[in-house]
């Protein structure tokens, strides 16, 4: 088997590497939201669109839990960033 | 995590109040401490809060607690071995009425007399501390530069990791469903995963403490109240160099060290989404109102993108002050609830409760925080509250 490359960035918004994710899963942080709280994965503007599946797969692989049984974490509004002046009641007067 | 049927103490709730209590019990030498958490550490209010701390309070005991908590945050990395995202950028309190400014003035005098060098400042200095701020309609300000903020997840998790190293067992996804009581003494807890016998049980379930009291027929005077918050994309570090708060204006605004800006207000400033106030959820009305505040107080935030909004449960008590101590009715059963400031008070309150449990007394007398004051017709008075 070829060696896995080092320093694979999984969460690009918060620049979190696979190695760190594995370390914290092994410390018992084996749900998406726990990893989010300790490493900020999924807390950036994309809310985990890029990394959630990779992380859930990694949790499943290291804990032996089927992927469908791992809580997949919370999604928060707004779906896309909205400017302060647009959100403000009465607009930018 | 392996299940154990007995413990020296069980702590209910893995927020800042519970996790710090468990940590300090173990640090003071208790061997067999178990913390039971319905979900996971930092999933409650602690992981949803603004994460500010301050010594700018209006009563002796709160100022003393505030001083001690600043000290705790300044040493938390050493104490726990983990970076906690400490950022001390000072709290600027903004007053909009004569009455509010008078409260600031009296509080600053009391703070100064207790060794907290906070001060009243004028409009020009407020504008110098936070360039670009619009305070034309404000009447006065108080400021203390050692007030600050930290990462609430990391503070909570740092205490979990430090507690684990001292032997504390954390049972996550485990809900306490009953209390075991006999002969006026606590005997343990019943949970969704089994029972644990213990001579000491500390209820640190934040906004949900009332339900724990109910399990033993005791009135824990706590109700949950949903508070919402929002966060922006990361922007230039100096958009909001200090933390801003106004009680009358009903808002707080603070920039995190990663450049994002957090803002929020109380639940009565906007039209709430139409669902149970004890259930989490987000309101469009909150987004509109808070964006409006940002636009007014910090006009240069106009083009900044709001990326998320969320909500959390305030642990509301009748006088908005802590309720801490052993119950008079059931020996060994303790309540440790902050009255809406559990992030900042957690480490100090946890240590004091652990001292009282282990040594029978604590090095700061916090008996005024016991909720038997309500039965005596008293309230704890401090007007520097949200
Ligand atoms: C938007 C917002 C902003 C805030 N800003 C600040 C601030 O700037 N500074 C500050 O100091 N405070 C702030 N607060 C208040 C602060 O968050 C809370 O006072 C504090 O987090 C309470 O801590 P806690 O440990 O008591 O409760 P929590 O953190 O809520 O923890 C209680 C835990 O108990 C668990 N639990 C409940 N019932 C059971 C059960 N039956 N069995 C097992 N476990 C159970 C829950 O799952 C939860 O994890 C804010 C709150 C909100 C919502």
Short mmCIF file of C-alpha atoms and ligand atoms in Angstrom, two decimals:
data_model
loop_
_atom_site.label_atom_id
_atom_site.label_comp_id
_atom_site.label_asym_id
_atom_site.label_seq_id
_atom_site.Cartn_x
_atom_site.Cartn_y
_atom_site.Cartn_z
CA UNK A 1 0.00 0.00 0.00
CA UNK A 2 1.32 3.46 -0.83
CA UNK A 3 1.84 5.76 2.17
CA UNK A 4 -0.91 8.31 2.61
CA UNK A 5 0.29 11.83 1.90
CA UNK A 6 0.87 14.02 4.96
CA UNK A 7 -1.09 17.14 5.86
CA UNK A 8 -4.33 16.42 4.04
CA UNK A 9 -6.62 19.40 4.63
CA UNK A 10 -10.16 18.13 5.14
CA UNK A 11 -11.97 21.32 6.23
CA UNK A 12 -10.80 24.09 3.94
CA UNK A 13 -12.72 26.90 5.65
CA UNK A 14 -10.96 26.34 8.97
CA UNK A 15 -7.87 24.53 7.60
CA UNK A 16 -8.20 21.36 9.62
CA UNK A 17 -6.06 18.37 8.72
CA UNK A 18 -7.06 14.71 8.64
CA UNK A 19 -4.42 13.84 11.23
CA UNK A 20 -5.96 16.18 13.83
CA UNK A 21 -9.41 14.79 13.13
CA UNK A 22 -8.14 11.24 13.67
CA UNK A 23 -6.43 12.24 16.92
CA UNK A 24 -9.64 13.67 18.38
CA UNK A 25 -11.80 10.77 17.20
CA UNK A 26 -9.42 8.50 19.09
CA UNK A 27 -9.84 10.68 22.21
CA UNK A 28 -13.57 9.92 22.09
CA UNK A 29 -14.88 12.84 20.02
CA UNK A 30 -16.74 10.52 17.70
CA UNK A 31 -19.69 12.58 16.44
CA UNK A 32 -19.58 15.38 13.89
CA UNK A 33 -20.73 18.05 16.35
CA UNK A 34 -18.08 17.12 18.93
CA UNK A 35 -15.35 17.42 16.29
CA UNK A 36 -16.91 20.67 15.17
CA UNK A 37 -16.69 22.10 18.66
CA UNK A 38 -13.11 21.11 19.27
CA UNK A 39 -11.64 21.68 15.79
CA UNK A 40 -14.15 24.09 14.18
CA UNK A 41 -14.71 21.74 11.22
CA UNK A 42 -17.93 22.79 9.52
CA UNK A 43 -18.05 26.13 11.32
CA UNK A 44 -16.86 28.13 8.34
CA UNK A 45 -19.06 29.73 5.70
CA UNK A 46 -19.66 26.43 3.86
CA UNK A 47 -21.06 24.75 7.03
CA UNK A 48 -19.34 21.49 6.23
CA UNK A 49 -20.57 21.00 2.70
CA UNK A 50 -17.05 20.03 1.74
CA UNK A 51 -15.92 18.00 4.73
CA UNK A 52 -18.93 16.46 6.45
CA UNK A 53 -19.00 13.24 4.41
CA UNK A 54 -15.27 12.71 4.68
CA UNK A 55 -15.38 13.20 8.45
CA UNK A 56 -18.39 10.93 8.96
CA UNK A 57 -16.62 8.23 6.92
CA UNK A 58 -13.49 8.66 9.05
CA UNK A 59 -15.49 8.35 12.29
CA UNK A 60 -17.17 5.23 10.95
CA UNK A 61 -13.85 3.68 9.93
CA UNK A 62 -12.13 4.33 13.28
CA UNK A 63 -15.01 3.41 15.59
CA UNK A 64 -16.57 0.61 13.58
CA UNK A 65 -19.96 2.33 13.75
CA UNK A 66 -22.04 2.16 10.56
CA UNK A 67 -22.14 5.60 8.95
CA UNK A 68 -25.95 5.76 9.12
CA UNK A 69 -25.79 5.55 12.93
CA UNK A 70 -23.47 8.55 13.40
CA UNK A 71 -25.33 11.81 14.13
CA UNK A 72 -24.56 14.00 11.11
CA UNK A 73 -24.60 17.33 12.92
CA UNK A 74 -26.56 20.55 12.76
CA UNK A 75 -27.18 22.84 9.80
CA UNK A 76 -27.87 26.50 10.59
CA UNK A 77 -29.60 29.30 8.72
CA UNK A 78 -29.04 31.33 6.65
CA UNK A 79 -28.15 28.82 3.94
CA UNK A 80 -26.06 31.49 2.21
CA UNK A 81 -24.44 34.52 3.85
CA UNK A 82 -26.66 37.59 3.85
CA UNK A 83 -25.30 41.13 4.14
CA UNK A 84 -26.05 43.17 7.26
CA UNK A 85 -27.66 45.96 5.21
CA UNK A 86 -29.92 43.46 3.46
CA UNK A 87 -31.01 41.68 6.63
CA UNK A 88 -31.65 44.89 8.59
CA UNK A 89 -35.31 45.73 9.03
CA UNK A 90 -36.04 48.79 6.91
CA UNK A 91 -32.81 48.29 4.98
CA UNK A 92 -29.81 50.60 4.72
CA UNK A 93 -31.33 54.01 5.25
CA UNK B 1 -17.32 4.30 28.33
CA UNK B 2 -17.67 1.40 30.78
CA UNK B 3 -20.59 1.72 33.17
CA UNK B 4 -19.88 1.90 36.88
CA UNK B 5 -22.61 1.44 39.41
CA UNK B 6 -21.14 3.50 42.23
CA UNK B 7 -19.37 6.83 42.54
CA UNK B 8 -18.24 9.27 45.22
CA UNK B 9 -20.09 12.00 43.36
CA UNK B 10 -22.26 12.29 40.26
CA UNK B 11 -22.41 15.59 38.38
CA UNK B 12 -25.42 16.12 36.10
CA UNK B 13 -24.68 18.24 33.01
CA UNK B 14 -21.55 18.73 30.88
CA UNK B 15 -21.68 22.50 30.41
CA UNK B 16 -19.14 24.83 31.97
CA UNK B 17 -20.79 24.68 35.42
CA UNK B 18 -20.87 20.87 35.60
CA UNK B 19 -17.57 20.13 33.89
CA UNK B 20 -15.68 22.55 36.14
CA UNK B 21 -17.37 21.13 39.24
CA UNK B 22 -16.29 17.61 38.26
CA UNK B 23 -12.78 18.79 37.47
CA UNK B 24 -12.35 20.54 40.81
CA UNK B 25 -13.82 17.65 42.80
CA UNK B 26 -11.17 15.40 41.28
CA UNK B 27 -8.45 18.02 41.68
CA UNK B 28 -9.28 18.30 45.37
CA UNK B 29 -8.76 14.57 45.70
CA UNK B 30 -12.09 12.87 45.11
CA UNK B 31 -11.32 9.56 43.46
CA UNK B 32 -14.47 8.42 41.78
CA UNK B 33 -16.38 11.21 40.03
CA UNK B 34 -18.84 10.53 37.20
CA UNK B 35 -20.36 13.23 34.98
CA UNK B 36 -23.59 12.32 33.22
CA UNK B 37 -24.55 14.30 30.12
CA UNK B 38 -27.72 13.91 28.05
CA UNK B 39 -25.89 14.81 24.84
CA UNK B 40 -22.24 15.86 24.80
CA UNK B 41 -20.05 18.37 26.57
CA UNK B 42 -20.71 21.96 25.36
CA UNK B 43 -23.94 21.00 23.60
CA UNK B 44 -26.06 23.17 25.95
CA UNK B 45 -25.95 26.92 26.56
CA UNK B 46 -22.18 26.90 27.06
CA UNK B 47 -21.52 25.99 23.43
CA UNK B 48 -24.02 28.61 22.26
CA UNK B 49 -23.02 31.63 24.33
CA UNK B 50 -21.26 34.90 23.63
CA UNK B 51 -18.42 33.70 25.86
CA UNK B 52 -17.71 37.06 27.42
CA UNK B 53 -16.48 37.54 30.98
CA UNK B 54 -16.31 40.67 33.06
CA UNK B 55 -15.63 42.17 36.45
CA UNK B 56 -18.00 45.05 35.69
CA UNK B 57 -20.75 43.96 38.05
CA UNK B 58 -22.81 46.00 40.49
CA UNK B 59 -22.62 44.05 43.76
CA UNK B 60 -19.73 43.03 46.01
CA UNK B 61 -20.11 39.29 45.59
CA UNK B 62 -20.49 39.41 41.81
CA UNK B 63 -17.50 41.73 41.46
CA UNK B 64 -15.44 39.34 43.58
CA UNK B 65 -16.65 36.41 41.42
CA UNK B 66 -15.85 38.45 38.29
CA UNK B 67 -12.33 39.23 39.51
CA UNK B 68 -11.72 35.59 40.27
CA UNK B 69 -13.11 34.44 36.94
CA UNK B 70 -10.83 36.81 35.01
CA UNK B 71 -7.96 35.30 36.95
CA UNK B 72 -9.17 31.81 36.04
CA UNK B 73 -9.38 32.62 32.32
CA UNK B 74 -5.93 34.21 32.38
CA UNK B 75 -4.52 30.95 33.78
CA UNK B 76 -6.83 28.42 32.11
CA UNK B 77 -4.33 27.29 29.50
CA UNK B 78 -1.74 26.54 32.21
CA UNK B 79 -4.36 24.89 34.39
CA UNK B 80 -5.86 22.61 31.74
CA UNK B 81 -3.02 22.24 29.25
CA UNK B 82 -5.12 23.45 26.31
CA UNK B 83 -5.35 26.70 24.37
CA UNK B 84 -8.74 28.26 25.18
CA UNK B 85 -8.77 31.15 22.68
CA UNK B 86 -8.38 33.85 25.33
CA UNK B 87 -8.93 37.38 23.99
CA UNK B 88 -9.05 40.24 26.48
CA UNK B 89 -10.22 43.21 24.51
CA UNK B 90 -12.22 45.00 27.19
CA UNK B 91 -15.93 45.58 27.70
CA UNK B 92 -17.41 48.93 26.74
CA UNK B 93 -20.77 49.34 28.48
CA UNK B 94 -22.96 51.83 26.66
CA UNK B 95 -25.66 53.72 28.58
CA UNK B 96 -28.67 55.32 26.92
CA UNK B 97 -30.58 56.68 29.93
CA UNK B 98 -29.56 58.82 32.91
CA UNK B 99 -30.59 55.97 35.17
CA UNK B 100 -28.40 53.45 33.36
CA UNK B 101 -25.39 55.78 33.43
CA UNK B 102 -25.96 56.32 37.15
CA UNK B 103 -25.88 52.54 37.66
CA UNK B 104 -22.58 52.42 35.73
CA UNK B 105 -21.18 55.22 37.91
CA UNK B 106 -22.13 53.57 41.20
CA UNK B 107 -20.89 50.19 39.97
CA UNK B 108 -17.54 51.60 38.84
CA UNK B 109 -17.09 53.22 42.28
CA UNK B 110 -17.79 49.87 43.96
CA UNK B 111 -15.50 48.04 41.51
CA UNK B 112 -12.69 50.56 42.15
CA UNK B 113 -13.09 50.13 45.91
CA UNK B 114 -12.53 46.40 45.40
CA UNK B 115 -9.40 46.73 43.30
CA UNK B 116 -10.96 46.64 39.81
CA UNK B 117 -9.61 49.69 37.92
CA UNK B 118 -12.62 50.11 35.62
CA UNK B 119 -13.62 53.66 34.74
CA UNK B 120 -16.28 55.95 33.32
CA UNK B 121 -15.27 57.33 29.93
CA UNK B 122 -16.65 60.02 27.63
CA UNK B 123 -17.79 59.96 24.00
CA UNK B 124 -14.38 60.89 22.63
CA UNK B 125 -12.63 58.09 24.44
CA UNK B 126 -15.35 55.60 23.44
CA UNK B 127 -14.73 56.63 19.82
CA UNK B 128 -10.98 56.27 20.33
CA UNK B 129 -11.36 52.75 21.77
CA UNK B 130 -13.76 51.71 19.01
CA UNK B 131 -13.19 53.92 15.96
CA UNK B 132 -16.24 54.15 13.73
CA UNK B 133 -18.71 53.51 16.53
CA UNK B 134 -21.90 55.56 16.41
CA UNK B 135 -22.71 56.65 19.97
CA UNK B 136 -24.31 60.00 19.25
CA UNK B 137 -27.45 58.97 21.14
CA UNK B 138 -25.59 57.40 24.12
CA UNK B 139 -25.27 59.28 27.41
CA UNK B 140 -22.33 57.61 29.12
CA UNK B 141 -19.96 54.65 29.22
CA UNK B 142 -17.97 52.46 31.53
CA UNK B 143 -14.96 50.43 30.47
CA UNK B 144 -12.62 47.80 31.85
CA UNK B 145 -9.80 46.50 29.72
CA UNK B 146 -9.24 43.17 31.47
CA UNK B 147 -12.78 42.03 30.67
CA UNK B 148 -12.69 39.72 27.70
CA UNK B 149 -13.82 36.58 25.96
CA UNK B 150 -12.61 33.08 25.17
CA UNK B 151 -13.65 30.15 23.00
CA UNK B 152 -16.55 28.53 24.89
CA UNK B 153 -16.12 25.11 23.27
CA UNK B 154 -12.41 25.00 24.06
CA UNK B 155 -12.91 26.20 27.68
CA UNK B 156 -15.49 23.46 28.22
CA UNK B 157 -13.50 20.77 26.41
CA UNK B 158 -10.23 21.79 28.10
CA UNK B 159 -11.88 21.11 31.47
CA UNK B 160 -13.27 17.81 30.19
CA UNK B 161 -9.83 16.67 29.07
CA UNK B 162 -8.16 17.84 32.29
CA UNK B 163 -10.87 16.14 34.35
CA UNK B 164 -10.44 12.89 32.41
CA UNK B 165 -6.73 12.93 33.20
CA UNK B 166 -7.64 13.16 36.89
CA UNK B 167 -9.88 10.12 36.53
CA UNK B 168 -13.33 11.68 36.04
CA UNK B 169 -15.59 9.45 33.92
CA UNK B 170 -17.81 11.20 31.36
CA UNK B 171 -20.96 9.33 30.32
CA UNK B 172 -22.27 11.07 27.23
CA UNK B 173 -25.65 10.49 25.55
CA UNK B 174 -26.89 9.52 29.03
CA UNK B 175 -29.93 11.25 30.50
CA UNK B 176 -30.70 11.45 34.20
CA UNK B 177 -34.34 10.38 34.59
CA UNK B 178 -34.63 10.05 38.37
CA UNK B 179 -32.97 10.73 41.70
CA UNK B 180 -32.59 8.09 44.41
CA UNK B 181 -33.43 9.49 47.84
CA UNK B 182 -33.84 7.76 51.21
CA UNK B 183 -34.09 9.10 54.74
CA UNK B 184 -33.53 12.69 53.66
CA UNK B 185 -30.29 11.80 51.88
CA UNK B 186 -29.38 11.52 48.21
CA UNK B 187 -28.45 7.97 47.25
CA UNK B 188 -27.75 8.28 43.56
CA UNK B 189 -29.22 8.80 40.10
CA UNK B 190 -31.30 6.80 37.67
CA UNK B 191 -30.32 7.29 34.03
CA UNK B 192 -31.33 6.14 30.59
CA UNK B 193 -28.43 3.67 30.77
CA UNK B 194 -28.64 2.41 34.33
CA UNK B 195 -28.28 3.55 37.92
CA UNK B 196 -25.32 5.04 39.76
CA UNK B 197 -25.24 5.05 43.57
CA UNK B 198 -23.51 8.06 45.08
CA UNK B 199 -23.66 10.04 48.35
CA UNK B 200 -23.24 13.35 46.50
CA UNK B 201 -25.14 14.55 43.41
CA UNK B 202 -24.60 17.97 41.85
CA UNK B 203 -27.30 19.27 39.54
CA UNK B 204 -25.60 21.45 36.93
CA UNK B 205 -28.12 21.00 34.16
CA UNK B 206 -28.33 24.71 33.25
CA UNK B 207 -31.74 25.72 31.94
CA UNK B 208 -33.00 22.18 32.61
CA UNK B 209 -32.25 22.14 36.35
CA UNK B 210 -35.93 22.51 37.24
CA UNK B 211 -36.61 19.05 35.81
CA UNK B 212 -33.86 17.55 37.98
CA UNK B 213 -35.37 19.15 41.12
CA UNK B 214 -38.80 17.83 40.13
CA UNK B 215 -37.40 14.29 40.23
CA UNK B 216 -36.99 14.68 44.01
CA UNK B 217 -40.01 16.94 44.57
CA UNK B 218 -37.76 19.97 45.07
CA UNK B 219 -38.31 23.36 43.52
CA UNK B 220 -35.16 24.41 41.69
CA UNK B 221 -36.06 27.98 40.70
CA UNK B 222 -34.78 27.87 37.12
CA UNK B 223 -36.57 28.27 33.81
CA UNK B 224 -35.17 28.07 30.31
CA UNK B 225 -35.47 31.05 27.99
CA UNK B 226 -34.38 30.92 24.38
CA UNK B 227 -31.84 33.57 23.37
CA UNK B 228 -30.66 33.95 19.80
CA UNK B 229 -27.31 35.02 18.36
CA UNK B 230 -25.67 35.48 14.98
CA UNK B 231 -22.18 35.47 13.55
CA UNK B 232 -20.65 37.12 10.50
CA UNK B 233 -17.91 36.14 8.13
CA UNK B 234 -14.38 36.94 9.29
CA UNK B 235 -13.41 40.53 8.60
CA UNK B 236 -10.62 42.97 9.38
CA UNK B 237 -9.59 42.59 12.99
CA UNK B 238 -10.34 46.17 13.93
CA UNK B 239 -13.93 46.47 12.78
CA UNK B 240 -14.96 46.07 16.44
CA UNK B 241 -11.84 46.23 18.60
CA UNK B 242 -13.67 46.10 21.91
CA UNK B 243 -16.74 44.26 23.19
CA UNK B 244 -19.88 46.39 23.21
CA UNK B 245 -22.89 45.92 25.45
CA UNK B 246 -25.93 47.90 26.43
CA UNK B 247 -28.62 46.79 28.87
CA UNK B 248 -31.17 49.45 27.87
CA UNK B 249 -30.15 49.27 24.21
CA UNK B 250 -30.55 45.48 24.57
CA UNK B 251 -27.61 44.29 22.47
CA UNK B 252 -24.08 42.97 22.57
CA UNK B 253 -21.54 42.99 19.77
CA UNK B 254 -18.10 41.43 19.90
CA UNK B 255 -15.42 40.45 17.43
CA UNK B 256 -13.73 37.10 17.94
CA UNK B 257 -9.97 36.76 17.50
CA UNK B 258 -10.61 34.98 14.18
CA UNK B 259 -12.30 38.11 12.80
CA UNK B 260 -15.91 36.96 12.94
CA UNK B 261 -18.41 39.20 14.73
CA UNK B 262 -21.00 37.82 17.15
CA UNK B 263 -24.08 39.83 18.04
CA UNK B 264 -27.22 39.19 20.01
CA UNK B 265 -29.98 40.57 22.20
CA UNK B 266 -32.69 39.51 24.61
CA UNK B 267 -35.82 37.69 23.41
CA UNK B 268 -38.21 40.62 23.77
CA UNK B 269 -36.59 42.98 21.29
CA UNK B 270 -38.08 41.34 18.20
CA UNK B 271 -40.93 39.20 16.97
CA UNK B 272 -40.04 35.66 17.94
CA UNK B 273 -40.57 32.71 15.68
CA UNK B 274 -43.82 31.13 16.65
CA UNK B 275 -42.76 28.18 18.72
CA UNK B 276 -42.21 27.12 22.32
CA UNK B 277 -39.74 29.57 23.95
CA UNK B 278 -38.22 26.62 25.82
CA UNK B 279 -37.28 24.97 22.54
CA UNK B 280 -34.33 26.02 20.41
CA UNK B 281 -35.02 27.70 17.09
CA UNK B 282 -34.26 30.77 14.99
CA UNK B 283 -36.35 33.83 14.18
CA UNK B 284 -36.24 36.02 11.11
CA UNK B 285 -37.25 38.87 13.44
CA UNK B 286 -34.03 38.38 15.38
CA UNK B 287 -31.94 38.59 12.23
CA UNK B 288 -33.67 41.80 11.14
CA UNK B 289 -33.41 43.45 14.54
CA UNK B 290 -29.79 42.53 15.18
CA UNK B 291 -28.70 43.57 11.69
CA UNK B 292 -30.43 46.88 12.33
CA UNK B 293 -28.46 47.33 15.57
CA UNK B 294 -25.20 46.50 13.78
CA UNK B 295 -25.97 49.00 11.06
CA UNK B 296 -26.73 51.71 13.60
CA UNK B 297 -23.98 51.14 16.18
CA UNK B 298 -21.25 50.06 13.77
CA UNK B 299 -22.27 51.42 10.36
CA UNK B 300 -19.20 50.00 8.67
CA UNK B 301 -20.55 46.47 9.14
CA UNK B 302 -23.06 47.28 6.36
CA UNK B 303 -21.50 45.03 3.71
CA UNK B 304 -20.42 42.21 5.99
CA UNK B 305 -22.09 38.84 5.45
CA UNK B 306 -24.00 37.17 8.28
CA UNK B 307 -23.18 33.48 7.94
CA UNK B 308 -25.05 31.70 10.76
CA UNK B 309 -27.65 32.24 13.40
CA UNK B 310 -28.44 29.94 16.31
CA UNK B 311 -30.05 29.88 19.73
CA UNK B 312 -29.40 28.64 23.25
CA UNK B 313 -31.18 28.38 26.58
CA UNK B 314 -30.60 30.96 29.29
CA UNK B 315 -30.73 29.51 32.81
CA UNK B 316 -33.14 32.12 34.15
CA UNK B 317 -33.61 32.51 37.92
CA UNK B 318 -36.14 34.84 39.63
CA UNK B 319 -33.61 37.62 40.35
CA UNK B 320 -31.28 36.75 37.43
CA UNK B 321 -28.60 35.76 39.97
CA UNK B 322 -26.88 32.47 40.80
CA UNK B 323 -28.52 29.72 42.85
CA UNK B 324 -25.74 27.67 44.39
CA UNK B 325 -25.59 25.37 47.40
CA UNK B 326 -26.74 22.15 49.02
CA UNK B 327 -30.50 21.69 49.23
CA UNK B 328 -31.98 22.14 52.70
CA UNK B 329 -34.33 19.20 52.11
CA UNK B 330 -32.03 16.45 50.82
CA UNK B 331 -28.52 16.07 52.21
CA UNK B 332 -25.89 15.54 49.53
CA UNK B 333 -27.97 17.05 46.71
CA UNK B 334 -26.48 20.27 45.34
CA UNK B 335 -27.57 22.86 42.80
CA UNK B 336 -25.00 24.83 40.82
CA UNK B 337 -26.68 27.25 38.45
CA UNK B 338 -25.35 30.64 37.38
CA UNK B 339 -28.41 32.72 36.47
CA UNK B 340 -27.33 33.35 32.85
CA UNK B 341 -23.55 33.73 33.24
CA UNK B 342 -22.40 30.16 33.57
CA UNK B 343 -19.70 30.51 30.99
CA UNK B 344 -17.81 33.14 32.94
CA UNK B 345 -18.69 31.93 36.46
CA UNK B 346 -18.29 28.20 35.71
CA UNK B 347 -14.68 27.71 36.70
CA UNK B 348 -14.98 29.75 39.90
CA UNK B 349 -18.37 28.35 40.94
CA UNK B 350 -17.20 24.81 40.17
CA UNK B 351 -14.18 25.23 42.43
CA UNK B 352 -16.18 26.79 45.29
CA UNK B 353 -18.84 24.07 45.18
CA UNK B 354 -16.14 21.38 45.13
CA UNK B 355 -14.51 22.99 48.19
CA UNK B 356 -17.82 23.07 50.05
CA UNK B 357 -18.51 19.42 49.22
CA UNK B 358 -15.07 18.19 50.21
CA UNK B 359 -14.03 20.56 53.00
CA UNK B 360 -17.40 21.75 54.24
CA UNK B 361 -16.56 25.38 53.46
CA UNK B 362 -15.22 27.46 50.59
CA UNK B 363 -12.61 30.19 50.54
CA UNK B 364 -15.23 32.70 49.39
CA UNK B 365 -18.51 32.83 51.28
CA UNK B 366 -21.24 32.45 48.66
CA UNK B 367 -24.12 31.68 51.02
CA UNK B 368 -25.90 34.77 49.61
CA UNK B 369 -26.27 32.77 46.38
CA UNK B 370 -28.38 30.10 48.14
CA UNK B 371 -31.91 30.14 46.72
CA UNK B 372 -33.48 29.89 50.18
CA UNK B 373 -33.36 33.69 49.89
CA UNK B 374 -36.55 33.52 47.82
CA UNK B 375 -38.46 31.73 50.60
CA UNK B 376 -37.24 34.49 52.93
CA UNK B 377 -38.70 37.07 50.58
CA UNK B 378 -35.26 38.33 49.56
CA UNK B 379 -33.69 38.89 46.21
CA UNK B 380 -30.02 39.27 45.38
CA UNK B 381 -29.61 42.77 43.97
CA UNK B 382 -27.25 43.58 41.12
CA UNK B 383 -28.41 45.92 38.38
CA UNK B 384 -25.53 45.19 35.98
CA UNK B 385 -27.47 42.42 34.27
CA UNK B 386 -28.70 41.77 30.78
C1 LIG C 1 -26.92 33.46 23.09
C2 LIG C 1 -26.35 33.36 24.48
C3 LIG C 1 -25.32 34.23 24.86
C4 LIG C 1 -24.74 34.15 26.13
N1 LIG C 1 -23.66 34.94 26.44
C5 LIG C 1 -22.98 34.70 27.61
C6 LIG C 1 -21.76 35.38 27.88
O1 LIG C 1 -21.28 36.19 27.08
N2 LIG C 1 -21.11 35.09 29.04
C7 LIG C 1 -21.61 34.18 29.95
O2 LIG C 1 -20.98 33.96 30.98
N3 LIG C 1 -22.78 33.54 29.72
C8 LIG C 1 -23.46 33.78 28.58
N4 LIG C 1 -24.64 33.10 28.33
C9 LIG C 1 -25.21 32.25 29.39
C10 LIG C 1 -24.43 30.96 29.50
O3 LIG C 1 -24.33 30.36 28.23
C11 LIG C 1 -25.09 30.00 30.46
O4 LIG C 1 -25.40 30.64 31.68
C12 LIG C 1 -24.14 28.83 30.78
O5 LIG C 1 -23.64 28.25 29.60
C13 LIG C 1 -24.81 27.80 31.63
O6 LIG C 1 -23.89 26.76 31.85
P1 LIG C 1 -24.36 25.42 32.47
O7 LIG C 1 -23.19 24.51 32.53
O8 LIG C 1 -25.12 25.70 33.71
O9 LIG C 1 -25.47 24.88 31.44
P2 LIG C 1 -25.33 24.23 29.97
O10 LIG C 1 -24.11 24.65 29.27
O11 LIG C 1 -26.64 24.43 29.31
O12 LIG C 1 -25.14 22.70 30.32
C14 LIG C 1 -26.17 21.95 30.90
C15 LIG C 1 -26.08 20.54 30.37
O13 LIG C 1 -26.96 19.71 31.08
C16 LIG C 1 -27.41 18.70 30.21
N5 LIG C 1 -28.63 18.12 30.76
C17 LIG C 1 -29.85 18.70 30.88
N6 LIG C 1 -30.72 17.84 31.42
C18 LIG C 1 -30.04 16.69 31.66
C19 LIG C 1 -30.40 15.42 32.20
N7 LIG C 1 -31.66 15.15 32.61
N8 LIG C 1 -29.45 14.45 32.28
C20 LIG C 1 -28.17 14.70 31.85
N9 LIG C 1 -27.80 15.88 31.34
C21 LIG C 1 -28.71 16.86 31.24
C22 LIG C 1 -27.62 19.44 28.90
O14 LIG C 1 -27.59 18.56 27.79
C23 LIG C 1 -26.46 20.43 28.90
O15 LIG C 1 -25.35 19.96 28.17
C24 LIG C 1 -25.23 33.19 27.07
C25 LIG C 1 -26.26 32.32 26.69
C26 LIG C 1 -26.81 32.39 25.41
C27 LIG C 1 -27.89 31.42 25.04
#
